[in-house]
Amino acid sequence: MSADEETENPGPAPDAAGVREFNRRAWDTLVSRGNRWTVPVDAATIAAARRGEWSIVLTPTRPVPRDWFPPLAGLDVLCLASGGGQQAPILAAAGARVTVLDNSPAQLAQDRHVAGRDALELRTVEGDMADLSGFAAATFGLVFHPCSNVFVPDVRPVWREAFRVLRPGGVLLAGIVHPVRFIFDEARADRGELVVRHTLPYTDLGSLEPAEYREFLATGEPLAFSHSLEDQLGGQLEAGFVLTALFEDTAPDSAMSRYFPPFLATRAIKP
């Protein structure tokens, strides 16, 4: 292979295990950079949660309605791909028995930091959101899953596993990135210009030009994948869930939020 050919070819796309490893390193890097979704809550937030004063998000800005949650006192909760020391410690301070599963050791360390600082009971597990085989069926009463399945190639196994580990009557709260968000040229969207460029489904692995893909790899950002509403909403239904509520949300730093809400949150129950 010539030097020019090597420059134009970023290498073979990783398989699912390769994506997990790449994204594990990426999120560990984002922790070191102080990314918004990796900064733990402070002690005052935990103290307020112990008094019953709390809110958490599935999407960038809109708090999840309190009536979406089952009673938290003594409830077994799985924060699924939800590390970072943000939602899980608050739920623990509010009285739940919380397990956090995340792919990133550094993100899980943020949860352990808050738990140690504020004397919270909190279990952390490193793992794959699409493979919850380490948990028995019907283990949890609530699965809290923010907008993180954008980082896996296939979302339907996530819904199937969430259904399996929930008890009958258990609740799934999930954040969703709208697939339309991915049709725009991201670099230009960051400058406030919305230019339709990509077809769906989108993936950083296949939708970028070789030079762009090389530049992307150099940023250390995690690989992202669009998922259709059929896979996101229909996938929950196919897994056996009953959808009971939904809301939309925007992001303050998103140019496309001026035109449509790029995020959804859903509430579903296991009959």
C-alpha positions as a Python dict, from the first residue, in 0.01 Angstrom:
ca = {
    (1, 'M'): (0, 0, 0),
    (2, 'S'): (135, 341, -93),
    (3, 'A'): (157, 630, 152),
    (4, 'D'): (-129, 801, -32),
    (5, 'E'): (-348, 491, -9),
    (6, 'E'): (-271, 455, 362),
    (7, 'T'): (-369, 818, 415),
    (8, 'E'): (-703, 763, 242),
    (9, 'N'): (-786, 439, 426),
    (10, 'P'): (-860, 476, 799),
    (11, 'G'): (-860, 99, 845),
    (12, 'P'): (-1133, -162, 890),
    (13, 'A'): (-1438, -74, 1094),
    (14, 'P'): (-1435, -235, 1440),
    (15, 'D'): (-1681, -509, 1526),
    (16, 'A'): (-1921, -476, 1824),
    (17, 'A'): (-1647, -567, 2072),
    (18, 'G'): (-1417, -317, 1905),
    (19, 'V'): (-1682, -46, 1933),
    (20, 'R'): (-1721, -117, 2305),
    (21, 'E'): (-1347, -94, 2361),
    (22, 'F'): (-1315, 224, 2153),
    (23, 'N'): (-1603, 388, 2336),
    (24, 'R'): (-1472, 275, 2674),
    (25, 'R'): (-1146, 459, 2607),
    (26, 'A'): (-1335, 757, 2464),
    (27, 'W'): (-1553, 802, 2771),
    (28, 'D'): (-1256, 760, 3001),
    (29, 'T'): (-1096, 1045, 2805),
    (30, 'L'): (-1410, 1258, 2834),
    (31, 'V'): (-1395, 1217, 3211),
    (32, 'S'): (-1040, 1354, 3212),
    (33, 'R'): (-1162, 1649, 3003),
    (34, 'G'): (-1450, 1729, 3236),
    (35, 'N'): (-1725, 1663, 2982),
    (36, 'R'): (-2067, 1782, 3103),
    (37, 'W'): (-2197, 1427, 3145),
    (38, 'T'): (-1901, 1315, 3356),
    (39, 'V'): (-1906, 1579, 3632),
    (40, 'P'): (-2042, 1439, 3961),
    (41, 'V'): (-2311, 1615, 4160),
    (42, 'D'): (-2202, 1806, 4467),
    (43, 'A'): (-2270, 1727, 4831),
    (44, 'A'): (-2545, 1989, 4853),
    (45, 'T'): (-2739, 1811, 4578),
    (46, 'I'): (-2715, 1483, 4768),
    (47, 'A'): (-2824, 1647, 5093),
    (48, 'A'): (-3127, 1793, 4915),
    (49, 'A'): (-3214, 1452, 4767),
    (50, 'R'): (-3211, 1304, 5116),
    (51, 'R'): (-3472, 1565, 5209),
    (52, 'G'): (-3684, 1461, 4910),
    (53, 'E'): (-3580, 1757, 4695),
    (54, 'W'): (-3437, 1615, 4373),
    (55, 'S'): (-3468, 1592, 3996),
    (56, 'I'): (-3273, 1407, 3728),
    (57, 'V'): (-3267, 1408, 3349),
    (58, 'L'): (-3284, 1148, 3074),
    (59, 'T'): (-3229, 1414, 2805),
    (60, 'P'): (-3022, 1734, 2807),
    (61, 'T'): (-3245, 1978, 2994),
    (62, 'R'): (-3596, 1866, 3089),
    (63, 'P'): (-3629, 1697, 3430),
    (64, 'V'): (-3812, 1366, 3432),
    (65, 'P'): (-4158, 1415, 3590),
    (66, 'R'): (-4164, 1283, 3944),
    (67, 'D'): (-4482, 1085, 3875),
    (68, 'W'): (-4289, 880, 3618),
    (69, 'F'): (-4099, 715, 3905),
    (70, 'P'): (-4231, 435, 4121),
    (71, 'P'): (-4183, 490, 4497),
    (72, 'L'): (-3807, 488, 4548),
    (73, 'A'): (-3777, 382, 4912),
    (74, 'G'): (-3609, 40, 4905),
    (75, 'L'): (-3658, 6, 4528),
    (76, 'D'): (-3395, -190, 4334),
    (77, 'V'): (-3282, 42, 4054),
    (78, 'L'): (-3050, -20, 3761),
    (79, 'C'): (-2892, 293, 3615),
    (80, 'L'): (-2814, 151, 3272),
    (81, 'A'): (-2516, 305, 3088),
    (82, 'S'): (-2562, 592, 3331),
    (83, 'G'): (-2225, 641, 3498),
    (84, 'G'): (-2076, 979, 3579),
    (85, 'G'): (-2185, 1043, 3936),
    (86, 'Q'): (-2503, 1226, 3841),
    (87, 'Q'): (-2832, 1033, 3840),
    (88, 'A'): (-2742, 721, 4040),
    (89, 'P'): (-2620, 895, 4357),
    (90, 'I'): (-2932, 1114, 4362),
    (91, 'L'): (-3158, 809, 4336),
    (92, 'A'): (-2958, 640, 4612),
    (93, 'A'): (-2988, 947, 4836),
    (94, 'A'): (-3363, 945, 4767),
    (95, 'G'): (-3384, 596, 4917),
    (96, 'A'): (-3334, 351, 4630),
    (97, 'R'): (-3095, 54, 4622),
    (98, 'V'): (-2896, 148, 4314),
    (99, 'T'): (-2673, -47, 4078),
    (100, 'V'): (-2489, 143, 3804),
    (101, 'L'): (-2377, -41, 3493),
    (102, 'D'): (-2148, 143, 3255),
    (103, 'N'): (-1884, 63, 2992),
    (104, 'S'): (-1638, 324, 3125),
    (105, 'P'): (-1431, 256, 3439),
    (106, 'A'): (-1368, 628, 3477),
    (107, 'Q'): (-1740, 706, 3467),
    (108, 'L'): (-1805, 443, 3733),
    (109, 'A'): (-1529, 594, 3944),
    (110, 'Q'): (-1728, 917, 3951),
    (111, 'D'): (-2023, 733, 4106),
    (112, 'R'): (-1795, 569, 4363),
    (113, 'H'): (-1647, 910, 4442),
    (114, 'V'): (-1989, 1053, 4530),
    (115, 'A'): (-2087, 738, 4721),
    (116, 'G'): (-1770, 756, 4931),
    (117, 'R'): (-1794, 1130, 4988),
    (118, 'D'): (-2158, 1121, 5095),
    (119, 'A'): (-2185, 775, 5257),
    (120, 'L'): (-2419, 629, 4997),
    (121, 'E'): (-2484, 261, 4929),
    (122, 'L'): (-2414, 223, 4558),
    (123, 'R'): (-2301, -74, 4351),
    (124, 'T'): (-2100, -20, 4031),
    (125, 'V'): (-2062, -279, 3753),
    (126, 'E'): (-1851, -243, 3440),
    (127, 'G'): (-2029, -400, 3143),
    (128, 'D'): (-2217, -385, 2816),
    (129, 'M'): (-2566, -229, 2818),
    (130, 'A'): (-2679, -490, 2562),
    (131, 'D'): (-2566, -784, 2778),
    (132, 'L'): (-2707, -790, 3131),
    (133, 'S'): (-2643, -1161, 3180),
    (134, 'G'): (-2474, -1082, 3511),
    (135, 'F'): (-2816, -998, 3653),
    (136, 'A'): (-3091, -1251, 3714),
    (137, 'A'): (-3432, -1203, 3558),
    (138, 'A'): (-3678, -985, 3750),
    (139, 'T'): (-3407, -820, 3962),
    (140, 'F'): (-3505, -452, 3938),
    (141, 'G'): (-3812, -235, 3982),
    (142, 'L'): (-3675, 53, 3774),
    (143, 'V'): (-3429, 77, 3485),
    (144, 'F'): (-3308, 433, 3427),
    (145, 'H'): (-3143, 464, 3086),
    (146, 'P'): (-3041, 811, 2958),
    (147, 'C'): (-2943, 893, 2597),
    (148, 'S'): (-2658, 641, 2588),
    (149, 'N'): (-2771, 372, 2344),
    (150, 'V'): (-2658, 608, 2069),
    (151, 'F'): (-2316, 457, 2141),
    (152, 'V'): (-2409, 97, 2046),
    (153, 'P'): (-2468, -35, 1693),
    (154, 'D'): (-2792, -220, 1775),
    (155, 'V'): (-3045, -92, 2029),
    (156, 'R'): (-3296, -377, 2030),
    (157, 'P'): (-3088, -606, 2256),
    (158, 'V'): (-3081, -321, 2509),
    (159, 'W'): (-3461, -321, 2529),
    (160, 'R'): (-3479, -701, 2549),
    (161, 'E'): (-3230, -713, 2834),
    (162, 'A'): (-3399, -427, 3020),
    (163, 'F'): (-3730, -614, 2994),
    (164, 'R'): (-3574, -937, 3122),
    (165, 'V'): (-3415, -784, 3433),
    (166, 'L'): (-3726, -586, 3531),
    (167, 'R'): (-3988, -732, 3759),
    (168, 'P'): (-4351, -742, 3644),
    (169, 'G'): (-4486, -391, 3693),
    (170, 'G'): (-4132, -250, 3670),
    (171, 'V'): (-4063, 76, 3492),
    (172, 'L'): (-3819, 162, 3211),
    (173, 'L'): (-3730, 530, 3175),
    (174, 'A'): (-3527, 592, 2860),
    (175, 'G'): (-3369, 883, 2677),
    (176, 'I'): (-3362, 876, 2297),
    (177, 'V'): (-3169, 1076, 2039),
    (178, 'H'): (-3399, 1147, 1745),
    (179, 'P'): (-3252, 994, 1427),
    (180, 'V'): (-3320, 1311, 1225),
    (181, 'R'): (-3046, 1477, 1427),
    (182, 'F'): (-2793, 1272, 1230),
    (183, 'I'): (-2886, 1385, 880),
    (184, 'F'): (-2702, 1717, 920),
    (185, 'D'): (-2337, 1794, 858),
    (186, 'E'): (-2214, 1806, 1218),
    (187, 'A'): (-1921, 2043, 1165),
    (188, 'R'): (-2148, 2299, 1001),
    (189, 'A'): (-2422, 2243, 1259),
    (190, 'D'): (-2166, 2332, 1527),
    (191, 'R'): (-2132, 2666, 1348),
    (192, 'G'): (-2509, 2715, 1346),
    (193, 'E'): (-2561, 2604, 983),
    (194, 'L'): (-2807, 2321, 923),
    (195, 'V'): (-2710, 2145, 601),
    (196, 'V'): (-2868, 1809, 521),
    (197, 'R'): (-2591, 1570, 426),
    (198, 'H'): (-2629, 1214, 558),
    (199, 'T'): (-2876, 937, 485),
    (200, 'L'): (-3003, 719, 766),
    (201, 'P'): (-2904, 504, 939),
    (202, 'Y'): (-2598, 710, 1028),
    (203, 'T'): (-2278, 578, 1183),
    (204, 'D'): (-1943, 749, 1234),
    (205, 'L'): (-1793, 426, 1098),
    (206, 'G'): (-1954, 445, 755),
    (207, 'S'): (-2107, 787, 697),
    (208, 'L'): (-1791, 997, 710),
    (209, 'E'): (-1537, 1040, 433),
    (210, 'P'): (-1202, 870, 506),
    (211, 'A'): (-1024, 1195, 590),
    (212, 'E'): (-1311, 1302, 817),
    (213, 'Y'): (-1311, 963, 987),
    (214, 'R'): (-938, 995, 1059),
    (215, 'E'): (-997, 1340, 1206),
    (216, 'F'): (-1284, 1203, 1412),
    (217, 'L'): (-1069, 921, 1552),
    (218, 'A'): (-810, 1178, 1657),
    (219, 'T'): (-1066, 1370, 1865),
    (220, 'G'): (-1115, 1081, 2106),
    (221, 'E'): (-1493, 1121, 2091),
    (222, 'P'): (-1706, 804, 2118),
    (223, 'L'): (-1848, 639, 1808),
    (224, 'A'): (-2217, 719, 1760),
    (225, 'F'): (-2498, 543, 1575),
    (226, 'S'): (-2842, 666, 1477),
    (227, 'H'): (-3135, 441, 1563),
    (228, 'S'): (-3469, 464, 1388),
    (229, 'L'): (-3785, 539, 1582),
    (230, 'E'): (-3895, 192, 1477),
    (231, 'D'): (-3598, 49, 1667),
    (232, 'Q'): (-3628, 291, 1958),
    (233, 'L'): (-4003, 292, 2017),
    (234, 'G'): (-4105, -19, 1824),
    (235, 'G'): (-3814, -205, 1981),
    (236, 'Q'): (-3950, -135, 2329),
    (237, 'L'): (-4292, -262, 2223),
    (238, 'E'): (-4142, -569, 2057),
    (239, 'A'): (-3953, -648, 2379),
    (240, 'G'): (-4287, -655, 2560),
    (241, 'F'): (-4308, -309, 2713),
    (242, 'V'): (-4619, -95, 2728),
    (243, 'L'): (-4542, 272, 2658),
    (244, 'T'): (-4724, 500, 2901),
    (245, 'A'): (-4572, 847, 2849),
    (246, 'L'): (-4335, 1046, 2628),
    (247, 'F'): (-4190, 1396, 2610),
    (248, 'E'): (-3954, 1585, 2378),
    (249, 'D'): (-3652, 1797, 2469),
    (250, 'T'): (-3398, 2034, 2319),
    (251, 'A'): (-3035, 2115, 2393),
    (252, 'P'): (-2918, 2472, 2457),
    (253, 'D'): (-2599, 2426, 2254),
    (254, 'S'): (-2772, 2264, 1954),
    (255, 'A'): (-2847, 2470, 1642),
    (256, 'M'): (-3111, 2220, 1533),
    (257, 'S'): (-3300, 2275, 1859),
    (258, 'R'): (-3416, 2604, 1709),
    (259, 'Y'): (-3618, 2402, 1457),
    (260, 'F'): (-3718, 2075, 1626),
    (261, 'P'): (-3661, 1886, 1953),
    (262, 'P'): (-3382, 1633, 1885),
    (263, 'F'): (-3442, 1427, 2201),
    (264, 'L'): (-3721, 1212, 2341),
    (265, 'A'): (-3784, 1050, 2677),
    (266, 'T'): (-4014, 755, 2726),
    (267, 'R'): (-4178, 581, 3016),
    (268, 'A'): (-4268, 214, 2973),
    (269, 'I'): (-4379, -64, 3204),
    (270, 'K'): (-4332, -439, 3202),
    (271, 'P'): (-4682, -590, 3234),
}
